Short mmCIF file of C-alpha atoms in Angstrom, two decimals:
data_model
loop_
_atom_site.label_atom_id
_atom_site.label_comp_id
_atom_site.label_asym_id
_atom_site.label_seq_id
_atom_site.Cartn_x
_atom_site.Cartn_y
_atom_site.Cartn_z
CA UNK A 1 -16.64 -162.66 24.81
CA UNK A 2 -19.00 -160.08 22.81
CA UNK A 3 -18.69 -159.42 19.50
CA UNK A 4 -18.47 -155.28 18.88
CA UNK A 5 -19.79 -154.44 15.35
CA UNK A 6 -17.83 -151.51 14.21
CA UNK A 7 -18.11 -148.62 11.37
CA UNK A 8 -17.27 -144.81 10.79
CA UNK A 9 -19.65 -142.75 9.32
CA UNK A 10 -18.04 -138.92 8.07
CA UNK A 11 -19.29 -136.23 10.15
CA UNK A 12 -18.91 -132.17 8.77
CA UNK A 13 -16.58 -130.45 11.24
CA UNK A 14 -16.69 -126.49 11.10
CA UNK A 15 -13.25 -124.81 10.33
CA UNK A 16 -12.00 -120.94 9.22
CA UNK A 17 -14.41 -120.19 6.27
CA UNK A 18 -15.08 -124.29 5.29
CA UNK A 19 -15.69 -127.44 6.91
CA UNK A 20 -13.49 -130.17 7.38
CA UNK A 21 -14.45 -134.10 7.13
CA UNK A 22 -14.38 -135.87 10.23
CA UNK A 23 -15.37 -139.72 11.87
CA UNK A 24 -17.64 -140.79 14.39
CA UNK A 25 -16.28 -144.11 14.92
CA UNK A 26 -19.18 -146.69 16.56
CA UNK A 27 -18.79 -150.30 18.43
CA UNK A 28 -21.79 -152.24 18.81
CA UNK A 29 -22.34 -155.12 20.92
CA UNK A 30 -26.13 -156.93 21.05
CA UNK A 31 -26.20 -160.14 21.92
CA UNK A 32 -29.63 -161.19 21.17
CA UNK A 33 -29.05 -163.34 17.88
CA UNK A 34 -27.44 -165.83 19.77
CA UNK A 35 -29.48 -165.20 22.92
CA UNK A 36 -26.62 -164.01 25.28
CA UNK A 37 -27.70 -162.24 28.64
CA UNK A 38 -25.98 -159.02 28.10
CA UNK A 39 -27.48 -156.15 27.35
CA UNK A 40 -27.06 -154.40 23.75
CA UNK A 41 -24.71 -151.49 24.01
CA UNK A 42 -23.40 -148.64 21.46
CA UNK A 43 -20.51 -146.70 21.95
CA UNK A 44 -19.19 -143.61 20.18
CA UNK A 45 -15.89 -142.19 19.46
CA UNK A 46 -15.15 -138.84 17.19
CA UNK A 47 -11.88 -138.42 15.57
CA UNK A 48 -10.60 -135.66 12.98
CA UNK A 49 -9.13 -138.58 10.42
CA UNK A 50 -9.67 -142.02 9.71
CA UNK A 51 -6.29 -143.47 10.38
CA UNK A 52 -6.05 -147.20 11.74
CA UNK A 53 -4.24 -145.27 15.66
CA UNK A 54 -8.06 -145.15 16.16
CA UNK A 55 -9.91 -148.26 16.60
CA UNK A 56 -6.65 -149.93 17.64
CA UNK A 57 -6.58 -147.09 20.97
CA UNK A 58 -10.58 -148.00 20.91
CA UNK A 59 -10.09 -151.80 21.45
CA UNK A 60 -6.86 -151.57 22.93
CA UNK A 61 -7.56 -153.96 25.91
CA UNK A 62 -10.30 -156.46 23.75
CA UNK A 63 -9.55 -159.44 22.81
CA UNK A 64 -12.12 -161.67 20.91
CA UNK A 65 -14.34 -161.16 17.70
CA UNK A 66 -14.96 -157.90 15.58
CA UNK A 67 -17.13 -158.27 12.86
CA UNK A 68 -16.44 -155.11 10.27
CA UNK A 69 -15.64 -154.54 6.85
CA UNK A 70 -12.21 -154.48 5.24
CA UNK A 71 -10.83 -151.50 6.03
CA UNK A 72 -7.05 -151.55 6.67
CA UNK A 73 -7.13 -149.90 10.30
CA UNK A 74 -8.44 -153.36 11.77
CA UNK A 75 -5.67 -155.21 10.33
CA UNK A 76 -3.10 -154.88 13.70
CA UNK A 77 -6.05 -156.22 15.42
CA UNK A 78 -5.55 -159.78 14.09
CA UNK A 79 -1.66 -159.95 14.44
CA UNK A 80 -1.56 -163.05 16.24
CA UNK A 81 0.98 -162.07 18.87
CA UNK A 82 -1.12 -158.84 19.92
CA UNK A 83 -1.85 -158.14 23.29
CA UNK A 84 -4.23 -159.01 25.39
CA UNK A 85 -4.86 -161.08 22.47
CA UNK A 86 -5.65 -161.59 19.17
CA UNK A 87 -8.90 -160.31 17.72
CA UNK A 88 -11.00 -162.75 15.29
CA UNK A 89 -12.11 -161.30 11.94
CA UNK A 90 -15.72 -161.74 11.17
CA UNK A 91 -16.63 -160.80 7.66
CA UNK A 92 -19.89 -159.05 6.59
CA UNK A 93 -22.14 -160.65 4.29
CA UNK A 94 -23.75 -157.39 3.68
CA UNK A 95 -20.84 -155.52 2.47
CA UNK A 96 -19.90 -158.77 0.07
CA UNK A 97 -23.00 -158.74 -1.22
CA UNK A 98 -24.09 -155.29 -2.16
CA UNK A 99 -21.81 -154.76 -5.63
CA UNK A 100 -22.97 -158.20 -6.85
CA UNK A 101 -26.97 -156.71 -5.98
CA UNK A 102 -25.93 -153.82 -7.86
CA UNK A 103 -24.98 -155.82 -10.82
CA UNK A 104 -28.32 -157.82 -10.34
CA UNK A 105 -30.90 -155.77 -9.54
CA UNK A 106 -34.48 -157.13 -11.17
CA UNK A 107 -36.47 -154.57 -9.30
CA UNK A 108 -34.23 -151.63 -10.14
CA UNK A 109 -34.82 -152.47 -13.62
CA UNK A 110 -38.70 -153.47 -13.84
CA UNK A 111 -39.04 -149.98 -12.36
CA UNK A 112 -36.79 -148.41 -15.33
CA UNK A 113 -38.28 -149.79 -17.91
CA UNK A 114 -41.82 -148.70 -16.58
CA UNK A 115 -40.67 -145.45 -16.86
CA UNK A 116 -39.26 -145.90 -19.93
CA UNK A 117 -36.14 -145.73 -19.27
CA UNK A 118 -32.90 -147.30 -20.25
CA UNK A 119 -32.07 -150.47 -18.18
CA UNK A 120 -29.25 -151.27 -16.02
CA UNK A 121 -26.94 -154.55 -17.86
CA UNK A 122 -27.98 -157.37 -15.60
CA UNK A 123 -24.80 -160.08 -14.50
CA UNK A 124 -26.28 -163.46 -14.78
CA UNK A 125 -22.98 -164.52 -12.82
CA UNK A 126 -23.91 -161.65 -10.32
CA UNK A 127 -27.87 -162.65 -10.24
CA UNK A 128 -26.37 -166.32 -9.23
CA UNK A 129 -24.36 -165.22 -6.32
CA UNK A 130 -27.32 -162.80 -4.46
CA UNK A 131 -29.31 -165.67 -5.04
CA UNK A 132 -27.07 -168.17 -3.12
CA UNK A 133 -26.24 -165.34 -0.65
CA UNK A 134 -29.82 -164.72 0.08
CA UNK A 135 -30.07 -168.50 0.57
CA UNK A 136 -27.83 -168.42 3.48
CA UNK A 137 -29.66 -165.35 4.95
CA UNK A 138 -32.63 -167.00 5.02
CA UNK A 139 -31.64 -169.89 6.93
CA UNK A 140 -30.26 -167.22 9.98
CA UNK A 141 -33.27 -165.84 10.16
CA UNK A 142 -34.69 -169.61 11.12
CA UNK A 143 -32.15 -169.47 13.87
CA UNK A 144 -32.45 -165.82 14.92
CA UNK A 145 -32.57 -165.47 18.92
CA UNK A 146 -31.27 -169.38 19.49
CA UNK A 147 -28.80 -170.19 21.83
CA UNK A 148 -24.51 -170.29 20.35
CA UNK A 149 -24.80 -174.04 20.00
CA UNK A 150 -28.25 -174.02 18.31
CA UNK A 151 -27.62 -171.20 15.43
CA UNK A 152 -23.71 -173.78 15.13
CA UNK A 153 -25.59 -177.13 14.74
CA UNK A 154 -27.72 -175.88 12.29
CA UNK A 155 -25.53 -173.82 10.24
CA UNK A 156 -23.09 -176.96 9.86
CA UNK A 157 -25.97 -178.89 8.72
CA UNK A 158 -27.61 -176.22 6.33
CA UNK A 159 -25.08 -173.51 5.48
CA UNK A 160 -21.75 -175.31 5.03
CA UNK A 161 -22.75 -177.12 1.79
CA UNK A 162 -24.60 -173.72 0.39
CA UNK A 163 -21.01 -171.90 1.40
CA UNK A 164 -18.60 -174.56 -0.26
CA UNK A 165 -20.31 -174.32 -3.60
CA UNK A 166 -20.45 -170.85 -3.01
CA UNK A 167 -16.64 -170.78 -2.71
CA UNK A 168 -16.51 -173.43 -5.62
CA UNK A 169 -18.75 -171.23 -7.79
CA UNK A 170 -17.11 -168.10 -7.50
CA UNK A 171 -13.43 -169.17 -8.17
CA UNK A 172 -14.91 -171.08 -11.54
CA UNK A 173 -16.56 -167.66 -12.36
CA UNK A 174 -13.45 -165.44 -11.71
CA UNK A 175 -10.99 -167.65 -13.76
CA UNK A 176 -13.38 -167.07 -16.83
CA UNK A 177 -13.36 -163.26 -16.79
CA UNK A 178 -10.56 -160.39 -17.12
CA UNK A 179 -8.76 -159.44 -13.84
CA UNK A 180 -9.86 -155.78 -13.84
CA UNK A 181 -13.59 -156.83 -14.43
CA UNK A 182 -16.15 -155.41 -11.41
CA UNK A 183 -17.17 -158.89 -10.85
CA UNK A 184 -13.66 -160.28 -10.32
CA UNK A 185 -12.98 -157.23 -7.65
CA UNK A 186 -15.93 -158.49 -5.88
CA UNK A 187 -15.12 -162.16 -6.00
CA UNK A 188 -12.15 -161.32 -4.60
CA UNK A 189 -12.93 -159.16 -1.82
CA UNK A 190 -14.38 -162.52 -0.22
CA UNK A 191 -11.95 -164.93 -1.52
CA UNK A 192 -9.03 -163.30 0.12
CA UNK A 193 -10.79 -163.13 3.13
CA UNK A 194 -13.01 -166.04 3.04
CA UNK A 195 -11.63 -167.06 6.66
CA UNK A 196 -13.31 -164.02 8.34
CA UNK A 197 -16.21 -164.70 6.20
CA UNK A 198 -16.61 -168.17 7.27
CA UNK A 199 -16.24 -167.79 10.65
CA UNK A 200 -19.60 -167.83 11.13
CA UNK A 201 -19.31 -171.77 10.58
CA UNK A 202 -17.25 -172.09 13.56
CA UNK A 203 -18.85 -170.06 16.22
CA UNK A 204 -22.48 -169.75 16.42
CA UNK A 205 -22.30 -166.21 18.47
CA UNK A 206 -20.98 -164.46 14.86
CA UNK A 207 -23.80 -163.04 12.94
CA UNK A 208 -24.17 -162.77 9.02
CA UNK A 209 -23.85 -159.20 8.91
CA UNK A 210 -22.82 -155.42 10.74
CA UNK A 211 -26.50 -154.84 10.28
CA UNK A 212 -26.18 -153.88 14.30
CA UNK A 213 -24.09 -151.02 13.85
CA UNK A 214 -25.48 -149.93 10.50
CA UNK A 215 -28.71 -149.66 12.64
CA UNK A 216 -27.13 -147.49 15.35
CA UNK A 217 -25.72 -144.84 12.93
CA UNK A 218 -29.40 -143.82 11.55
CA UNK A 219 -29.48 -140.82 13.99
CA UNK A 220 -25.98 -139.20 12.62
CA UNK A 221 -27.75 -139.74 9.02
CA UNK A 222 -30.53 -137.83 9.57
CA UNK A 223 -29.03 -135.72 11.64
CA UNK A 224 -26.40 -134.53 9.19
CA UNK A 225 -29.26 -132.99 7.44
CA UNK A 226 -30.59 -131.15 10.65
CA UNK A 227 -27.47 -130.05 12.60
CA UNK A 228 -25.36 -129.53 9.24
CA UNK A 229 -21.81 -129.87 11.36
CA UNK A 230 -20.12 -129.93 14.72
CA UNK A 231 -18.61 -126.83 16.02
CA UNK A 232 -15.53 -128.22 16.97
CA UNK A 233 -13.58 -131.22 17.54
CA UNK A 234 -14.70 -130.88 21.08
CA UNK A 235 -18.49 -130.49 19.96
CA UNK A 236 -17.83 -133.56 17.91
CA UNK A 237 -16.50 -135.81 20.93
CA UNK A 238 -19.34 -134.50 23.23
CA UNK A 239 -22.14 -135.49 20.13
CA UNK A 240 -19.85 -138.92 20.28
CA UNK A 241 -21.04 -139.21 24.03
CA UNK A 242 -24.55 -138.37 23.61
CA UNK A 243 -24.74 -140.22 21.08
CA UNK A 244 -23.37 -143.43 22.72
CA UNK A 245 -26.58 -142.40 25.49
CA UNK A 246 -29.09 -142.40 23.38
CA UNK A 247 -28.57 -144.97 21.14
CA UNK A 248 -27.91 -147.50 23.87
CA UNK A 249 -31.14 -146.51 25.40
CA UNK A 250 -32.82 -147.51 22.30
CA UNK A 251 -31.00 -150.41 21.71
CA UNK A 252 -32.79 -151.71 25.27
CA UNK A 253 -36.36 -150.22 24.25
CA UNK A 254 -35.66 -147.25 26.77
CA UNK A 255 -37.08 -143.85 25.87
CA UNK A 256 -33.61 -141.62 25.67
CA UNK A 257 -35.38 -138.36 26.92
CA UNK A 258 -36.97 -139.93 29.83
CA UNK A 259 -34.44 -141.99 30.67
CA UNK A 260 -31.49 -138.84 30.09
CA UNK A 261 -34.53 -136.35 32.13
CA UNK A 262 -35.27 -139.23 35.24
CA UNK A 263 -31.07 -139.79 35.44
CA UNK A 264 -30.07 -136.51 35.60
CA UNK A 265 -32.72 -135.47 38.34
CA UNK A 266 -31.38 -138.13 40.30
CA UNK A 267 -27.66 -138.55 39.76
CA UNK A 268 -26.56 -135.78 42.26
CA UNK A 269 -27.77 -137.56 45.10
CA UNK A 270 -27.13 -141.19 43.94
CA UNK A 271 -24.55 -143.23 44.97
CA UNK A 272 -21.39 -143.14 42.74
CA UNK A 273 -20.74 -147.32 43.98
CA UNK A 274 -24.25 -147.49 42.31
CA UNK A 275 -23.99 -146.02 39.35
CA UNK A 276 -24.00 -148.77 37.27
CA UNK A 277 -28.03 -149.19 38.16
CA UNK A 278 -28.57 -145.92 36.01
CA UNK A 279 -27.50 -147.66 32.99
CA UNK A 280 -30.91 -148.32 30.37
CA UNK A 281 -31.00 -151.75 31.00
CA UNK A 282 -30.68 -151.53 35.28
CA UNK A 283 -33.11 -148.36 35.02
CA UNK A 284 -36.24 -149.70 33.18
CA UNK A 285 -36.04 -152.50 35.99
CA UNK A 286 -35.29 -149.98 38.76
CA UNK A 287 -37.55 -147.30 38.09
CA UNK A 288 -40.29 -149.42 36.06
CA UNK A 289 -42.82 -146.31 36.87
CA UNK A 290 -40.80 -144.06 35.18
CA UNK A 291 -40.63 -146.55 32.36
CA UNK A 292 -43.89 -147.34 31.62
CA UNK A 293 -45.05 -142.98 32.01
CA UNK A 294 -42.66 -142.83 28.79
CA UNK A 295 -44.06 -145.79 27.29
#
């Protein structure tokens, strides 16, 4: 079983005098954290809304782990009498931790009040749960690129403790502050989920993060500011494919335009049985030649 990383970046869609808002919808799967054998992939999907129809037609024959954020699409996913199966939620740390950093920010402020301006109001509470968070971070990165069973032993050993007086800390916190406080919304975006967040503890093959596809949406950031908009929903399902190309060819240290350039010169005359030897990670070891001129 992989573990696809999914998000959904908007993407401008030209319409009659206006654009419209669209999604590019991406699934990433990359083994190497845990050391698995198969090769990192991307894959892209464009869609005109953001409705939940869309990542539940995406992984509609999956069945396993998807590690995302808490959007309300995923949640048919987990039903426990889905078929082919049930999908495991795995929580990112990221996500959790970015409106406690934003209540915490040391840097943010030592650079405001060099320039003399005012300063951001600092969360002790907040300051306290980066801190712990960062703790656990720092431990994967000791385990980065170890086998399943490696990255498990040790994060029984190390990170269980740090994440049960995590969980201890931030209920004491919550029940001492009002309900609509910004800290209590962020406490309880992981307590009500702390099972997806956890599972980490369990399985050794579930990263921290969605850093993956984060990563794998750079190009459609800057490229926003380049191409402005697809033409049409059509344009914006063929960008979906090229994009799922090039960023897979990346993802396996292939160069995309010599790889795309050396496929498509050979493709007419290649074997469709043996198409599968095209793919980045079959070509660099196919053609290494080829690989090594783009080096």
């Amino acid at each position: 079983m992989k573990v696809p990383r999914p998000t959904r970046p908007t993407v401008p869609v030209l319409a009659e005098g206006k654009t419209d808002t669209g999604r590019c919808w991406i699934y990433v799967r990359d083994d190497n954290p845990f050391g698995g054998a198969g090769p990192p992939a991307a894959m892209f999907y464009y869609s005109r809304d953001r409705r939940g129809e869309h990542p539940q037609a995406h992984l509609a024959g999956y069945a396993g782990i998807l590690q995302a954020d808490a959007y309300d699409g995923y949640n048919r996913l987990y039903l426990a009498d889905r078929k082919p199966g049930p999908v495991k939620e795995a929580a990112c740390w990221v996500h959790a931790r970015r409106p406690f950093f934003a209540m915490a920010d040391l840097e943010e402020n030592a650079r405001r009040k060099a320039a003399g301006k005012k300063e951001i109001p600092l969360s002790p509470i907040a300051i306290e749960v980066v801190r712990r968070i960062d703790a656990l971070f720092e431990i994967e990165r000791s385990i980065n690129g170890k086998c399943a069973e490696e990255r498990l032993a040790v994060r029984r050993t190390l990170s269980r403790p740090l994440v049960d007086g995590l969980w201890g800390y931030l209920r004491e916190q919550a029940a001492g502050l009002s309900r609509g406080h910004d800290l209590v919304k962020a406490v309880n975006y992981m307590l009500k989920r702390w099972t997806a967040f956890t599972l980490f503890l369990e399985d050794g093959r579930v990263c921290l993060s969605n850093n993956a596809a984060e990563r794998g949406l750079r190009g459609i950031a800057l490229g926003r500011k380049s191409w402005l908009f697809c033409g049409s929903d059509r344009g914006g399902q063929r960008a979906a494919a090229m994009y799922s190309l090039i960023v897979t060819a990346k993802m396996n240290g292939v160069d995309p335009q010599a790889w795309l350039a050396d496929v498509l010169s050979r493709i007419a005359d290649h074997p469709a049985h043996r198409l599968d030897e095209l793919l980045p990670w079959n070509w660099a070891k196919q053609y290494p030649t080829v690989s090594a001129r783009a080096a």
